[in-house]
């Protein structure tokens, strides 16, 4: 008979999200993960499928929180909701602002070297969702005639995603949660200039 688990999977994942966010995928070895999770290598392998599975679980938790909270207002929002999201990227205490940048951006950059299809899929899913949220807000604004109807919404949404990546990268490089403030201001001013009275 299998022994009952003396740990919560969510608690284990919660403990490693920040560590992966701060250090990355490759920098953390099995011994460090054992210390962080309280699980041995065998348990990490059987519960999560190994280090990559544990990392994917952490990435999923991180992504789900951002999608269900920070991105949610844009589904039914307009330009003000996009602006609020962008400003949150450099606002102290915001769940989307950190001196370590963004776990998803960091994963995408690191995966250029790791070349994991599973990590690539998780990263793409996150950015596609963000792009969809930006596009939804822009379409809502167009529907109520708040922006020029000729604006290419898909191109604008795609460009905003690139801007978000840039903000997070700047934050991580300079180790400040607000290092990307100037880029956020440029993006927000551009969006506000599209609005009609």
mmCIF file of C-alpha atoms in Angstrom:
data_model
loop_
_atom_site.group_PDB
_atom_site.id
_atom_site.type_symbol
_atom_site.label_atom_id
_atom_site.label_comp_id
_atom_site.label_asym_id
_atom_site.label_seq_id
_atom_site.Cartn_x
_atom_site.Cartn_y
_atom_site.Cartn_z
ATOM 1 C CA UNK A 1 0.000 0.000 0.000
ATOM 2 C CA UNK A 2 1.346 3.435 -0.966
ATOM 3 C CA UNK A 3 2.091 5.796 1.886
ATOM 4 C CA UNK A 4 -0.061 8.932 2.030
ATOM 5 C CA UNK A 5 1.593 12.154 0.856
ATOM 6 C CA UNK A 6 2.810 14.403 3.610
ATOM 7 C CA UNK A 7 2.885 17.448 1.343
ATOM 8 C CA UNK A 8 0.584 19.569 -0.770
ATOM 9 C CA UNK A 9 1.458 19.799 -4.458
ATOM 10 C CA UNK A 10 0.310 23.445 -4.542
ATOM 11 C CA UNK A 11 2.516 24.305 -1.563
ATOM 12 C CA UNK A 12 5.521 22.676 -3.231
ATOM 13 C CA UNK A 13 4.938 24.584 -6.469
ATOM 14 C CA UNK A 14 4.378 27.830 -4.566
ATOM 15 C CA UNK A 15 7.801 27.444 -2.938
ATOM 16 C CA UNK A 16 9.643 27.043 -6.239
ATOM 17 C CA UNK A 17 7.886 29.723 -8.318
ATOM 18 C CA UNK A 18 9.946 32.528 -6.839
ATOM 19 C CA UNK A 19 13.191 30.523 -6.953
ATOM 20 C CA UNK A 20 12.778 29.780 -10.659
ATOM 21 C CA UNK A 21 11.683 33.370 -11.258
ATOM 22 C CA UNK A 22 14.798 34.684 -9.554
ATOM 23 C CA UNK A 23 17.389 32.150 -10.766
ATOM 24 C CA UNK A 24 15.994 30.567 -13.922
ATOM 25 C CA UNK A 25 15.603 26.974 -15.029
ATOM 26 C CA UNK A 26 19.182 25.839 -15.562
ATOM 27 C CA UNK A 27 20.719 27.549 -12.528
ATOM 28 C CA UNK A 28 18.821 25.444 -9.986
ATOM 29 C CA UNK A 29 20.109 21.915 -9.504
ATOM 30 C CA UNK A 30 18.338 18.896 -8.071
ATOM 31 C CA UNK A 31 19.870 19.371 -4.611
ATOM 32 C CA UNK A 32 18.611 22.963 -4.408
ATOM 33 C CA UNK A 33 15.175 21.858 -5.575
ATOM 34 C CA UNK A 34 15.129 19.157 -2.898
ATOM 35 C CA UNK A 35 15.877 21.806 -0.262
ATOM 36 C CA UNK A 36 13.266 24.221 -1.638
ATOM 37 C CA UNK A 37 10.495 21.673 -1.978
ATOM 38 C CA UNK A 38 11.260 19.362 0.914
ATOM 39 C CA UNK A 39 10.943 16.474 -1.569
ATOM 40 C CA UNK A 40 13.658 14.068 -2.597
ATOM 41 C CA UNK A 41 14.677 13.505 -6.206
ATOM 42 C CA UNK A 42 12.473 10.419 -6.491
ATOM 43 C CA UNK A 43 9.378 12.332 -5.309
ATOM 44 C CA UNK A 44 10.108 15.209 -7.701
ATOM 45 C CA UNK A 45 10.372 12.710 -10.530
ATOM 46 C CA UNK A 46 7.243 10.728 -9.644
ATOM 47 C CA UNK A 47 5.061 13.726 -8.722
ATOM 48 C CA UNK A 48 6.141 16.165 -11.439
ATOM 49 C CA UNK A 49 8.040 14.095 -13.986
ATOM 50 C CA UNK A 50 11.372 15.618 -12.953
ATOM 51 C CA UNK A 51 12.825 19.104 -12.934
ATOM 52 C CA UNK A 52 11.167 20.223 -16.192
ATOM 53 C CA UNK A 53 7.766 19.071 -14.953
ATOM 54 C CA UNK A 54 8.250 20.970 -11.701
ATOM 55 C CA UNK A 55 9.285 24.063 -13.646
ATOM 56 C CA UNK A 56 6.236 23.759 -15.888
ATOM 57 C CA UNK A 57 3.986 23.499 -12.834
ATOM 58 C CA UNK A 58 5.566 26.683 -11.433
ATOM 59 C CA UNK A 59 5.206 28.441 -14.785
ATOM 60 C CA UNK A 60 1.562 27.385 -15.020
ATOM 61 C CA UNK A 61 0.802 28.694 -11.516
ATOM 62 C CA UNK A 62 2.525 31.994 -12.297
ATOM 63 C CA UNK A 63 0.765 32.326 -15.671
ATOM 64 C CA UNK A 64 -2.691 31.377 -14.377
ATOM 65 C CA UNK A 65 -2.512 34.027 -11.670
ATOM 66 C CA UNK A 66 -1.570 36.767 -14.135
ATOM 67 C CA UNK A 67 -4.214 35.688 -16.658
ATOM 68 C CA UNK A 68 -7.042 35.361 -14.129
ATOM 69 C CA UNK A 69 -6.203 38.561 -12.252
ATOM 70 C CA UNK A 70 -4.047 41.154 -14.031
ATOM 71 C CA UNK A 71 -5.313 40.440 -17.559
ATOM 72 C CA UNK A 72 -8.970 39.848 -16.689
ATOM 73 C CA UNK A 73 -10.210 43.480 -16.808
ATOM 74 C CA UNK A 74 -9.178 43.758 -20.459
ATOM 75 C CA UNK A 75 -11.726 41.181 -21.618
ATOM 76 C CA UNK A 76 -14.567 43.684 -21.239
ATOM 77 C CA UNK A 77 -12.407 46.799 -21.057
ATOM 78 C CA UNK A 78 -11.063 49.399 -23.418
ATOM 79 C CA UNK A 79 -8.034 51.692 -23.641
ATOM 80 C CA UNK A 80 -8.105 52.583 -19.890
ATOM 81 C CA UNK A 81 -7.850 48.892 -18.962
ATOM 82 C CA UNK A 82 -4.856 48.373 -21.259
ATOM 83 C CA UNK A 83 -3.204 51.480 -19.795
ATOM 84 C CA UNK A 84 -3.842 50.195 -16.257
ATOM 85 C CA UNK A 85 -2.306 46.840 -17.141
ATOM 86 C CA UNK A 86 0.782 48.488 -18.640
ATOM 87 C CA UNK A 87 1.203 50.782 -15.637
ATOM 88 C CA UNK A 88 0.986 47.788 -13.304
ATOM 89 C CA UNK A 89 4.174 46.431 -14.897
ATOM 90 C CA UNK A 90 6.172 49.138 -13.098
ATOM 91 C CA UNK A 91 4.017 49.728 -10.006
ATOM 92 C CA UNK A 92 5.481 48.688 -6.661
ATOM 93 C CA UNK A 93 3.457 45.913 -5.054
ATOM 94 C CA UNK A 94 1.769 44.893 -8.307
ATOM 95 C CA UNK A 95 1.754 41.168 -9.072
ATOM 96 C CA UNK A 96 3.109 41.954 -12.561
ATOM 97 C CA UNK A 97 6.003 44.163 -11.438
ATOM 98 C CA UNK A 98 9.305 42.738 -10.201
ATOM 99 C CA UNK A 99 13.006 43.399 -10.192
ATOM 100 C CA UNK A 100 13.337 39.892 -11.641
ATOM 101 C CA UNK A 101 11.218 40.772 -14.676
ATOM 102 C CA UNK A 102 8.661 38.180 -15.726
ATOM 103 C CA UNK A 103 9.018 34.422 -15.323
ATOM 104 C CA UNK A 104 7.501 33.914 -18.788
ATOM 105 C CA UNK A 105 9.904 36.368 -20.492
ATOM 106 C CA UNK A 106 12.829 34.830 -18.623
ATOM 107 C CA UNK A 107 11.711 31.343 -19.669
ATOM 108 C CA UNK A 108 11.429 32.338 -23.323
ATOM 109 C CA UNK A 109 14.931 33.809 -23.317
ATOM 110 C CA UNK A 110 16.451 30.844 -21.491
ATOM 111 C CA UNK A 111 14.602 28.365 -23.678
ATOM 112 C CA UNK A 112 16.413 29.701 -26.731
ATOM 113 C CA UNK A 113 19.309 27.705 -25.265
ATOM 114 C CA UNK A 114 17.389 24.860 -23.575
ATOM 115 C CA UNK A 115 15.143 24.202 -26.602
ATOM 116 C CA UNK A 116 12.330 22.496 -24.709
ATOM 117 C CA UNK A 117 9.134 22.146 -26.788
ATOM 118 C CA UNK A 118 7.063 21.995 -23.588
ATOM 119 C CA UNK A 119 8.496 25.259 -22.260
ATOM 120 C CA UNK A 120 8.047 26.882 -25.668
ATOM 121 C CA UNK A 121 4.406 25.822 -25.743
ATOM 122 C CA UNK A 122 3.754 27.237 -22.253
ATOM 123 C CA UNK A 123 5.411 30.541 -23.129
ATOM 124 C CA UNK A 124 3.510 30.850 -26.419
ATOM 125 C CA UNK A 125 0.206 30.120 -24.683
ATOM 126 C CA UNK A 126 0.795 32.964 -22.223
ATOM 127 C CA UNK A 127 1.735 35.538 -24.883
ATOM 128 C CA UNK A 128 -1.142 34.489 -27.135
ATOM 129 C CA UNK A 129 -3.531 35.011 -24.218
ATOM 130 C CA UNK A 130 -2.112 38.469 -23.497
ATOM 131 C CA UNK A 131 -2.352 39.389 -27.176
ATOM 132 C CA UNK A 132 -5.981 38.214 -27.205
ATOM 133 C CA UNK A 133 -6.749 40.375 -24.150
ATOM 134 C CA UNK A 134 -5.190 43.451 -25.763
ATOM 135 C CA UNK A 135 -7.133 42.777 -28.960
ATOM 136 C CA UNK A 136 -10.378 42.344 -26.994
ATOM 137 C CA UNK A 137 -9.967 45.742 -25.325
ATOM 138 C CA UNK A 138 -9.127 47.408 -28.631
ATOM 139 C CA UNK A 139 -12.152 45.822 -30.320
ATOM 140 C CA UNK A 140 -14.350 46.972 -27.439
ATOM 141 C CA UNK A 141 -13.018 50.503 -27.848
ATOM 142 C CA UNK A 142 -13.675 50.387 -31.587
ATOM 143 C CA UNK A 143 -17.198 49.040 -31.060
ATOM 144 C CA UNK A 144 -18.146 52.105 -29.003
ATOM 145 C CA UNK A 145 -16.316 54.421 -31.443
ATOM 146 C CA UNK A 146 -13.603 55.385 -28.960
ATOM 147 C CA UNK A 147 -10.788 54.688 -31.456
ATOM 148 C CA UNK A 148 -10.313 55.082 -35.200
ATOM 149 C CA UNK A 149 -12.029 52.145 -36.983
ATOM 150 C CA UNK A 150 -9.122 51.813 -39.432
ATOM 151 C CA UNK A 151 -6.590 50.866 -36.749
ATOM 152 C CA UNK A 152 -5.071 47.420 -37.345
ATOM 153 C CA UNK A 153 -6.055 45.839 -34.032
ATOM 154 C CA UNK A 154 -4.101 42.614 -34.504
ATOM 155 C CA UNK A 155 -0.889 44.493 -35.306
ATOM 156 C CA UNK A 156 -1.421 46.856 -32.364
ATOM 157 C CA UNK A 157 -2.057 43.959 -29.950
ATOM 158 C CA UNK A 158 1.034 42.152 -31.203
ATOM 159 C CA UNK A 159 3.134 45.291 -30.783
ATOM 160 C CA UNK A 160 1.864 45.796 -27.239
ATOM 161 C CA UNK A 161 2.992 42.262 -26.352
ATOM 162 C CA UNK A 162 6.489 43.113 -27.619
ATOM 163 C CA UNK A 163 6.368 46.268 -25.505
ATOM 164 C CA UNK A 164 5.454 44.250 -22.405
ATOM 165 C CA UNK A 165 8.392 41.923 -23.058
ATOM 166 C CA UNK A 166 10.657 44.961 -23.304
ATOM 167 C CA UNK A 167 9.414 46.421 -20.016
ATOM 168 C CA UNK A 168 10.009 43.163 -18.147
ATOM 169 C CA UNK A 169 13.456 42.745 -19.700
ATOM 170 C CA UNK A 170 14.445 46.278 -18.695
ATOM 171 C CA UNK A 171 13.225 45.632 -15.138
ATOM 172 C CA UNK A 172 15.318 42.457 -14.877
ATOM 173 C CA UNK A 173 18.450 43.899 -16.455
ATOM 174 C CA UNK A 174 18.453 46.891 -14.113
ATOM 175 C CA UNK A 175 17.152 44.869 -11.117
ATOM 176 C CA UNK A 176 14.426 47.441 -10.463
ATOM 177 C CA UNK A 177 10.667 46.880 -10.551
ATOM 178 C CA UNK A 178 10.201 50.248 -12.309
ATOM 179 C CA UNK A 179 13.137 50.333 -14.738
ATOM 180 C CA UNK A 180 10.763 50.069 -17.697
ATOM 181 C CA UNK A 181 8.749 53.148 -16.704
ATOM 182 C CA UNK A 182 9.764 55.226 -19.734
ATOM 183 C CA UNK A 183 8.690 52.500 -22.153
ATOM 184 C CA UNK A 184 5.372 52.147 -20.312
ATOM 185 C CA UNK A 185 4.825 55.907 -20.624
ATOM 186 C CA UNK A 186 5.509 55.786 -24.370
ATOM 187 C CA UNK A 187 3.088 52.887 -24.859
ATOM 188 C CA UNK A 188 0.385 54.523 -22.733
ATOM 189 C CA UNK A 189 0.729 57.879 -24.490
ATOM 190 C CA UNK A 190 0.466 56.145 -27.854
ATOM 191 C CA UNK A 191 -2.705 54.363 -26.757
ATOM 192 C CA UNK A 192 -4.245 57.531 -25.319
ATOM 193 C CA UNK A 193 -3.530 59.361 -28.586
ATOM 194 C CA UNK A 194 -5.786 56.850 -30.369
ATOM 195 C CA UNK A 195 -8.795 57.757 -28.241
ATOM 196 C CA UNK A 196 -11.593 59.928 -29.546
ATOM 197 C CA UNK A 197 -13.468 62.302 -27.227
#
